[in-house]
Amino acid sequence: MKRKTFLRSAAAVASVAAVVALSACGGADSPDAGGDGGGGGDTISIGFSQVGAESGWRAANTKSIQDTLTEENGFKLSFSDAQQKQENQIQAIRSYIAQGQDVIAFSPVVETGWDAVLQEAQAAGIPVILTDRAVDTEDDSLYESFIGSDFVLEGERAGNWVAENFDGESMKLVELQGTTGSAPAIDRKEGFAAAIDGTDIELVDSQTGDFTRAGGKQVMEGFLNSHNDIDIVFAHNDDMGLGAIEAIEAAGLTPGEDVKIVTIDAVKDGMQALADGKINYIVECNPMLGEDLAEIAKKVVAGEEVEKRIVVEDAEFDQQQAAEALPDRLY
Ligand code: GYE
């Protein structure tokens, strides 16, 4: 995966402000809100197909998109929730094509199987922007830009923390995977495995909890039943880690002490559990993608060139850093 850093420069912010000002001049109730494909100061109609509402991360991501793609900002947003099902997303994208939206954006629930519907959008002349998750395609002309974190790097950072702290202690580790076939589940698994490769940390089990709290709890219960001495949990997101905490406590063990937990996301509930000592380390995945999406959508409609890959920067937190960051945490 190519890495390229996108820095939101003062100039870029100024140009967005200029477009917003232009659209304000055109009048809030200009007749083109239905999507005439025109750019300039006109309202941009955008159809967004969201993965679902599976996690705290997703809730924060949805809020960021809905708070940014507003009429005041020059957008008319049509939003749909696919309930973690690819067929629902394909259906939503087809209806956005039929409606003649100016732009289609979506966060693909899984990586493969998008070429046909993306070709339909391309044939209709509607640009597509990917947010959060990537698609696996040979033809990258099928989308304009992909905005999101580097999930391999996130997994690697979680694995590096485990390796640095526990190599040499013959620890047994279980993994709670995200949604099967999704980019973050595939990439985080890969990055983590590479980071602990060559250590004496043993991966004793790995199953999907579908990025949900209930899924994480259920899978962790199964792990605790079939393995005697689990030392570490790597959960692909905070929610599954929080579910695992419930299962560990129900088994009479102390999360963060008897069983160490490392997760990815750094949403508020996860950060609270980290500050409380129940999680040991979190690698952030920034869900605030709305502003970048707004900026890229405006550029695409204006016929300007956009970066094919915009990598969102993420931090990482130990327990003390979480306690310090919590009061100002936005998500
Ligand atoms: O980590 C998880 C969510 O695609 C980055 O999806 C996103 C992941 C996030 O359900 O919490």
PDB file of N, CA and C and ligand atoms in Angstrom, residues 51 53-58 61 84 107-109 131-133 149 151 154 178-179 182-185 188 210-212 236-240 264-265 267 285-287 289, ligand 1:
ATOM      1  N   VAL A  51     -21.224   1.975   6.290  1.00  0.00           N
ATOM      2  CA  VAL A  51     -21.138   0.542   6.593  1.00  0.00           C
ATOM      3  C   VAL A  51     -22.300   0.083   7.470  1.00  0.00           C
ATOM      4  N   ALA A  53     -23.771   0.654  11.920  1.00  0.00           N
ATOM      5  CA  ALA A  53     -23.679   1.362  13.193  1.00  0.00           C
ATOM      6  C   ALA A  53     -23.082   0.392  14.214  1.00  0.00           C
ATOM      7  N   GLU A  54     -21.993  -0.303  13.780  1.00  0.00           N
ATOM      8  CA  GLU A  54     -21.479  -1.421  14.561  1.00  0.00           C
ATOM      9  C   GLU A  54     -20.633  -1.022  15.756  1.00  0.00           C
ATOM     10  N   SER A  55     -20.128   0.203  15.770  1.00  0.00           N
ATOM     11  CA  SER A  55     -19.131   0.543  16.794  1.00  0.00           C
ATOM     12  C   SER A  55     -19.170   2.024  17.160  1.00  0.00           C
ATOM     13  N   GLY A  56     -18.474   2.357  18.245  1.00  0.00           N
ATOM     14  CA  GLY A  56     -18.330   3.763  18.629  1.00  0.00           C
ATOM     15  C   GLY A  56     -17.599   4.546  17.555  1.00  0.00           C
ATOM     16  N   TRP A  57     -16.632   3.888  16.919  1.00  0.00           N
ATOM     17  CA  TRP A  57     -15.895   4.529  15.818  1.00  0.00           C
ATOM     18  C   TRP A  57     -16.858   4.927  14.707  1.00  0.00           C
ATOM     19  N   ARG A  58     -17.749   3.992  14.365  1.00  0.00           N
ATOM     20  CA  ARG A  58     -18.675   4.240  13.259  1.00  0.00           C
ATOM     21  C   ARG A  58     -19.603   5.399  13.598  1.00  0.00           C
ATOM     22  N   ASN A  61     -17.751   8.566  13.137  1.00  0.00           N
ATOM     23  CA  ASN A  61     -17.520   8.794  11.709  1.00  0.00           C
ATOM     24  C   ASN A  61     -18.791   9.314  11.028  1.00  0.00           C
ATOM     25  N   GLN A  84     -23.984  -3.367   7.676  1.00  0.00           N
ATOM     26  CA  GLN A  84     -22.853  -4.291   7.464  1.00  0.00           C
ATOM     27  C   GLN A  84     -23.092  -5.281   6.334  1.00  0.00           C
ATOM     28  N   SER A 107     -18.094   3.859   2.331  1.00  0.00           N
ATOM     29  CA  SER A 107     -17.086   3.149   3.085  1.00  0.00           C
ATOM     30  C   SER A 107     -17.367   1.666   2.870  1.00  0.00           C
ATOM     31  N   PRO A 108     -16.615   0.996   2.001  1.00  0.00           N
ATOM     32  CA  PRO A 108     -16.964  -0.362   1.600  1.00  0.00           C
ATOM     33  C   PRO A 108     -16.847  -1.373   2.740  1.00  0.00           C
ATOM     34  N   VAL A 109     -17.920  -2.085   3.005  1.00  0.00           N
ATOM     35  CA  VAL A 109     -17.925  -3.019   4.132  1.00  0.00           C
ATOM     36  C   VAL A 109     -16.863  -4.097   3.956  1.00  0.00           C
ATOM     37  N   THR A 131     -14.211   6.436   1.497  1.00  0.00           N
ATOM     38  CA  THR A 131     -13.744   6.899   2.799  1.00  0.00           C
ATOM     39  C   THR A 131     -13.548   5.693   3.707  1.00  0.00           C
ATOM     40  N   ASP A 132     -12.594   5.792   4.588  1.00  0.00           N
ATOM     41  CA  ASP A 132     -12.326   4.826   5.652  1.00  0.00           C
ATOM     42  C   ASP A 132     -11.737   3.506   5.150  1.00  0.00           C
ATOM     43  N   ARG A 133     -12.481   2.748   4.323  1.00  0.00           N
ATOM     44  CA  ARG A 133     -12.008   1.431   3.893  1.00  0.00           C
ATOM     45  C   ARG A 133     -11.749   1.391   2.382  1.00  0.00           C
ATOM     46  N   SER A 149      -7.234   5.827   7.154  1.00  0.00           N
ATOM     47  CA  SER A 149      -6.006   5.476   7.871  1.00  0.00           C
ATOM     48  C   SER A 149      -5.259   4.342   7.184  1.00  0.00           C
ATOM     49  N   PHE A 151      -4.236   0.966   7.826  1.00  0.00           N
ATOM     50  CA  PHE A 151      -4.594  -0.087   8.788  1.00  0.00           C
ATOM     51  C   PHE A 151      -3.455  -1.074   9.042  1.00  0.00           C
ATOM     52  N   GLU A 154      -1.449   0.521  11.654  1.00  0.00           N
ATOM     53  CA  GLU A 154      -2.119   0.432  12.968  1.00  0.00           C
ATOM     54  C   GLU A 154      -1.856  -0.933  13.625  1.00  0.00           C
ATOM     55  N   GLY A 178     -11.817  -8.097  13.129  1.00  0.00           N
ATOM     56  CA  GLY A 178     -12.966  -7.336  12.638  1.00  0.00           C
ATOM     57  C   GLY A 178     -13.747  -8.136  11.604  1.00  0.00           C
ATOM     58  N   THR A 179     -14.665  -7.462  10.938  1.00  0.00           N
ATOM     59  CA  THR A 179     -15.529  -8.098   9.941  1.00  0.00           C
ATOM     60  C   THR A 179     -14.714  -8.840   8.883  1.00  0.00           C
ATOM     61  N   SER A 182     -13.125  -7.413   5.470  1.00  0.00           N
ATOM     62  CA  SER A 182     -13.024  -5.946   5.466  1.00  0.00           C
ATOM     63  C   SER A 182     -11.553  -5.532   5.469  1.00  0.00           C
ATOM     64  N   ALA A 183     -11.278  -4.378   4.875  1.00  0.00           N
ATOM     65  CA  ALA A 183      -9.901  -3.899   4.806  1.00  0.00           C
ATOM     66  C   ALA A 183      -9.250  -3.792   6.191  1.00  0.00           C
ATOM     67  N   PRO A 184      -9.926  -3.212   7.206  1.00  0.00           N
ATOM     68  CA  PRO A 184      -9.228  -3.097   8.490  1.00  0.00           C
ATOM     69  C   PRO A 184      -8.935  -4.446   9.147  1.00  0.00           C
ATOM     70  N   ALA A 185      -9.811  -5.440   8.950  1.00  0.00           N
ATOM     71  CA  ALA A 185      -9.541  -6.760   9.544  1.00  0.00           C
ATOM     72  C   ALA A 185      -8.355  -7.421   8.844  1.00  0.00           C
ATOM     73  N   ARG A 188      -5.040  -5.048   9.587  1.00  0.00           N
ATOM     74  CA  ARG A 188      -4.566  -5.024  10.986  1.00  0.00           C
ATOM     75  C   ARG A 188      -3.977  -6.373  11.369  1.00  0.00           C
ATOM     76  N   ASP A 210     -16.756  -9.399  14.444  1.00  0.00           N
ATOM     77  CA  ASP A 210     -17.519  -8.499  13.573  1.00  0.00           C
ATOM     78  C   ASP A 210     -17.493  -7.020  14.002  1.00  0.00           C
ATOM     79  N   PHE A 211     -16.475  -6.624  14.734  1.00  0.00           N
ATOM     80  CA  PHE A 211     -16.294  -5.230  15.172  1.00  0.00           C
ATOM     81  C   PHE A 211     -17.346  -4.775  16.193  1.00  0.00           C
ATOM     82  N   THR A 212     -18.138  -5.710  16.753  1.00  0.00           N
ATOM     83  CA  THR A 212     -19.163  -5.291  17.723  1.00  0.00           C
ATOM     84  C   THR A 212     -18.789  -5.722  19.143  1.00  0.00           C
ATOM     85  N   HIS A 236      -9.245  -5.997  17.181  1.00  0.00           N
ATOM     86  CA  HIS A 236      -9.125  -5.082  16.038  1.00  0.00           C
ATOM     87  C   HIS A 236      -9.880  -3.778  16.237  1.00  0.00           C
ATOM     88  N   ASN A 237     -10.748  -3.700  17.257  1.00  0.00           N
ATOM     89  CA  ASN A 237     -11.301  -2.378  17.610  1.00  0.00           C
ATOM     90  C   ASN A 237     -11.655  -2.325  19.098  1.00  0.00           C
ATOM     91  N   ASP A 238     -11.903  -1.104  19.574  1.00  0.00           N
ATOM     92  CA  ASP A 238     -12.207  -0.896  20.999  1.00  0.00           C
ATOM     93  C   ASP A 238     -13.435  -1.680  21.421  1.00  0.00           C
ATOM     94  N   ASP A 239     -14.488  -1.628  20.597  1.00  0.00           N
ATOM     95  CA  ASP A 239     -15.751  -2.260  21.002  1.00  0.00           C
ATOM     96  C   ASP A 239     -15.574  -3.747  21.313  1.00  0.00           C
ATOM     97  N   MET A 240     -14.862  -4.453  20.469  1.00  0.00           N
ATOM     98  CA  MET A 240     -14.639  -5.881  20.751  1.00  0.00           C
ATOM     99  C   MET A 240     -13.788  -6.045  22.012  1.00  0.00           C
ATOM    100  N   ILE A 264      -7.578  -1.118  18.898  1.00  0.00           N
ATOM    101  CA  ILE A 264      -7.402  -0.039  17.917  1.00  0.00           C
ATOM    102  C   ILE A 264      -8.688   0.779  17.849  1.00  0.00           C
ATOM    103  N   ASP A 265      -8.570   2.068  17.744  1.00  0.00           N
ATOM    104  CA  ASP A 265      -9.642   3.055  17.557  1.00  0.00           C
ATOM    105  C   ASP A 265      -9.432   4.294  18.444  1.00  0.00           C
ATOM    106  N   VAL A 267     -11.707   5.464  20.683  1.00  0.00           N
ATOM    107  CA  VAL A 267     -12.941   6.227  20.898  1.00  0.00           C
ATOM    108  C   VAL A 267     -13.160   6.361  22.413  1.00  0.00           C
ATOM    109  N   CYS A 285      -7.436   5.236  15.599  1.00  0.00           N
ATOM    110  CA  CYS A 285      -7.858   5.303  14.196  1.00  0.00           C
ATOM    111  C   CYS A 285      -8.810   6.493  14.140  1.00  0.00           C
ATOM    112  N   ASN A 286      -8.393   7.516  13.435  1.00  0.00           N
ATOM    113  CA  ASN A 286      -9.153   8.778  13.466  1.00  0.00           C
ATOM    114  C   ASN A 286     -10.419   8.689  12.600  1.00  0.00           C
ATOM    115  N   PRO A 287     -11.608   8.851  13.207  1.00  0.00           N
ATOM    116  CA  PRO A 287     -12.854   8.729  12.430  1.00  0.00           C
ATOM    117  C   PRO A 287     -13.354  10.035  11.814  1.00  0.00           C
ATOM    118  N   LEU A 289     -13.491  12.041   9.291  1.00  0.00           N
ATOM    119  CA  LEU A 289     -13.150  12.108   7.861  1.00  0.00           C
ATOM    120  C   LEU A 289     -14.019  13.097   7.093  1.00  0.00           C
TER     121      LEU A 289
HETATM  122  O1  GYE B   1     -11.857   0.479  13.468  1.00  0.00           O
HETATM  123  C1  GYE B   1     -14.139  -0.190  13.687  1.00  0.00           C
HETATM  124  C2  GYE B   1     -15.275  -0.007  12.753  1.00  0.00           C
HETATM  125  O2  GYE B   1     -13.319   0.753   9.263  1.00  0.00           O
HETATM  126  C3  GYE B   1     -11.696   1.845  10.574  1.00  0.00           C
HETATM  127  O3  GYE B   1     -14.695  -0.108  11.468  1.00  0.00           O
HETATM  128  C4  GYE B   1     -13.053   1.281  10.510  1.00  0.00           C
HETATM  129  C5  GYE B   1     -13.339   0.231  11.562  1.00  0.00           C
HETATM  130  C6  GYE B   1     -13.140   0.675  12.992  1.00  0.00           C
HETATM  131  O4  GYE B   1     -16.330  -0.797  12.988  1.00  0.00           O
HETATM  132  O5  GYE B   1     -14.446   0.201  14.974  1.00  0.00           O
END
